[in-house]
XYZ file of C-alpha atoms in Angstrom:
148
model
C 34.349 31.261 -29.311
C 34.588 27.569 -28.538
C 32.124 26.320 -26.041
C 32.344 22.301 -25.500
C 29.778 20.638 -23.455
C 31.306 19.626 -19.632
C 30.780 15.831 -18.420
C 31.727 13.877 -15.617
C 31.223 10.187 -15.046
C 32.074 7.529 -12.288
C 33.911 4.420 -12.933
C 32.536 2.545 -9.474
C 34.049 -0.802 -9.464
C 33.374 -3.222 -6.712
C 34.787 -6.997 -6.632
C 35.689 -7.455 -10.588
C 32.279 -5.691 -11.620
C 31.662 -2.298 -12.895
C 28.376 -0.496 -12.278
C 26.605 0.729 -15.896
C 23.370 2.609 -15.887
C 20.593 1.497 -18.325
C 18.689 3.928 -20.403
C 16.669 3.893 -23.523
C 17.584 6.340 -26.306
C 15.367 5.863 -29.345
C 13.838 2.795 -28.670
C 17.235 1.025 -27.970
C 18.533 0.091 -24.470
C 21.731 1.899 -24.109
C 24.748 1.080 -21.231
C 26.988 4.312 -19.769
C 28.740 5.027 -16.699
C 26.639 7.320 -14.030
C 27.445 10.586 -16.019
C 25.882 13.739 -16.936
C 26.622 17.577 -17.468
C 28.504 19.957 -14.649
C 25.662 22.629 -13.829
C 26.559 25.931 -13.099
C 26.553 26.260 -9.268
C 29.095 23.091 -8.843
C 32.473 21.954 -9.225
C 33.490 18.868 -10.799
C 33.976 16.425 -8.170
C 30.366 17.635 -6.897
C 29.081 16.940 -10.149
C 30.192 13.469 -9.941
C 28.500 12.826 -6.864
C 25.321 14.349 -7.819
C 25.202 12.350 -11.305
C 26.009 8.929 -9.150
C 23.245 9.504 -6.900
C 20.625 10.700 -9.434
C 21.086 7.975 -11.678
C 22.328 5.073 -9.255
C 20.895 5.661 -5.660
C 24.665 5.548 -4.506
C 26.171 8.042 -2.093
C 29.361 8.148 -2.985
C 32.678 10.646 -3.212
C 34.967 9.560 -6.080
C 38.612 8.482 -4.693
C 40.969 9.329 -7.773
C 40.973 11.177 -11.350
C 41.005 8.932 -14.039
C 41.531 10.684 -17.003
C 39.790 13.605 -18.494
C 38.825 13.287 -22.461
C 38.335 15.550 -25.628
C 35.486 14.414 -27.698
C 33.108 15.217 -30.505
C 30.716 13.087 -30.678
C 28.370 12.024 -34.278
C 26.708 14.389 -34.337
C 29.804 16.856 -33.916
C 28.985 17.809 -30.661
C 32.358 18.618 -28.241
C 32.253 16.950 -24.935
C 35.216 17.353 -22.253
C 34.319 14.220 -19.867
C 35.845 14.078 -16.598
C 36.064 10.455 -15.634
C 36.230 9.825 -11.680
C 37.174 6.417 -9.927
C 34.975 5.315 -7.103
C 35.862 1.840 -5.483
C 33.317 -0.112 -3.209
C 34.343 -2.712 -1.190
C 31.258 -4.659 -2.703
C 28.150 -4.188 -5.333
C 25.650 -2.235 -3.864
C 22.137 -2.351 -4.691
C 20.928 0.634 -6.554
C 17.551 2.784 -7.129
C 17.195 5.549 -9.509
C 16.469 8.851 -8.844
C 16.170 10.101 -12.435
C 13.579 9.009 -14.313
C 15.419 8.948 -17.768
C 17.251 5.678 -15.978
C 15.455 2.120 -16.749
C 18.483 0.316 -14.199
C 21.628 -0.328 -13.481
C 23.854 -3.503 -13.893
C 27.269 -4.914 -12.205
C 29.350 -5.857 -15.277
C 32.291 -7.424 -16.126
C 35.171 -5.163 -17.879
C 35.001 -7.444 -20.884
C 30.991 -7.787 -20.653
C 31.022 -3.679 -21.547
C 34.223 -4.174 -23.398
C 32.495 -6.223 -26.051
C 29.074 -4.443 -25.694
C 27.188 -3.291 -28.821
C 24.506 -1.387 -26.540
C 27.387 1.373 -25.233
C 26.251 4.831 -25.455
C 29.369 6.351 -26.261
C 33.007 4.949 -27.210
C 34.048 6.788 -24.171
C 31.949 4.191 -21.955
C 35.137 1.429 -23.291
C 37.365 3.673 -23.608
C 36.998 4.661 -19.526
C 37.097 1.180 -18.656
C 40.378 0.522 -20.747
C 41.741 3.766 -18.673
C 40.759 2.156 -15.410
C 42.569 -1.145 -16.535
C 45.719 0.957 -16.794
C 47.530 1.537 -13.243
C 47.481 5.328 -13.521
C 45.532 7.630 -11.012
C 45.588 10.821 -10.303
C 45.041 12.976 -6.835
C 41.497 15.050 -6.922
C 43.296 17.904 -6.247
C 44.647 18.000 -10.389
C 40.791 18.668 -11.243
C 40.141 21.048 -8.024
C 38.354 24.248 -7.697
C 40.072 27.427 -7.329
C 38.786 30.515 -5.557
C 35.184 28.704 -5.496
C 32.679 30.887 -4.348
C 29.908 28.438 -3.333
C-alpha cells in the first residue's frame, strides 16, 4: 500500500514579505515555510496552526487553503503537502519553540524565488502559487465526523 508522508505548510504574508524559517540541515542553512508533518490526533488545519506556533511562536489561523502538492523528494520519499495562507497586517516578531529552527526571516518573494538555500522546491512553488489569484475555502480540506 502506498503511504505518502502528509505535511502542512503556512505561507505567511505581511506587507509584501513572506515568513520563512531557517534551519541547519547537513551543516547548511536552509529556508522553508513554517511546515511539518500531520500528527495522528489532529486535523490539517490544527497541524498548520501547531507547526506555525512551534516554528515561529506566532499563533494564527489560516484564512484560506492555497494548494495541495503531491511530490517525491530526491530521496524518493513521497509527500502530500497541504499549503495554507495566513495574511497578517504587519510582520510579527518571532520566537521559535522548536529547537531545530535557528530563526525566522521576513523576505520578499524575489529573495525566496532566487535563493539557493531552499529546503525543497516546494518552498518556491508555494510562493508562485500565492502570487496567483486562486484561494480556496478552508472547508475544502475539512474533517468529517472528526472524533477529537
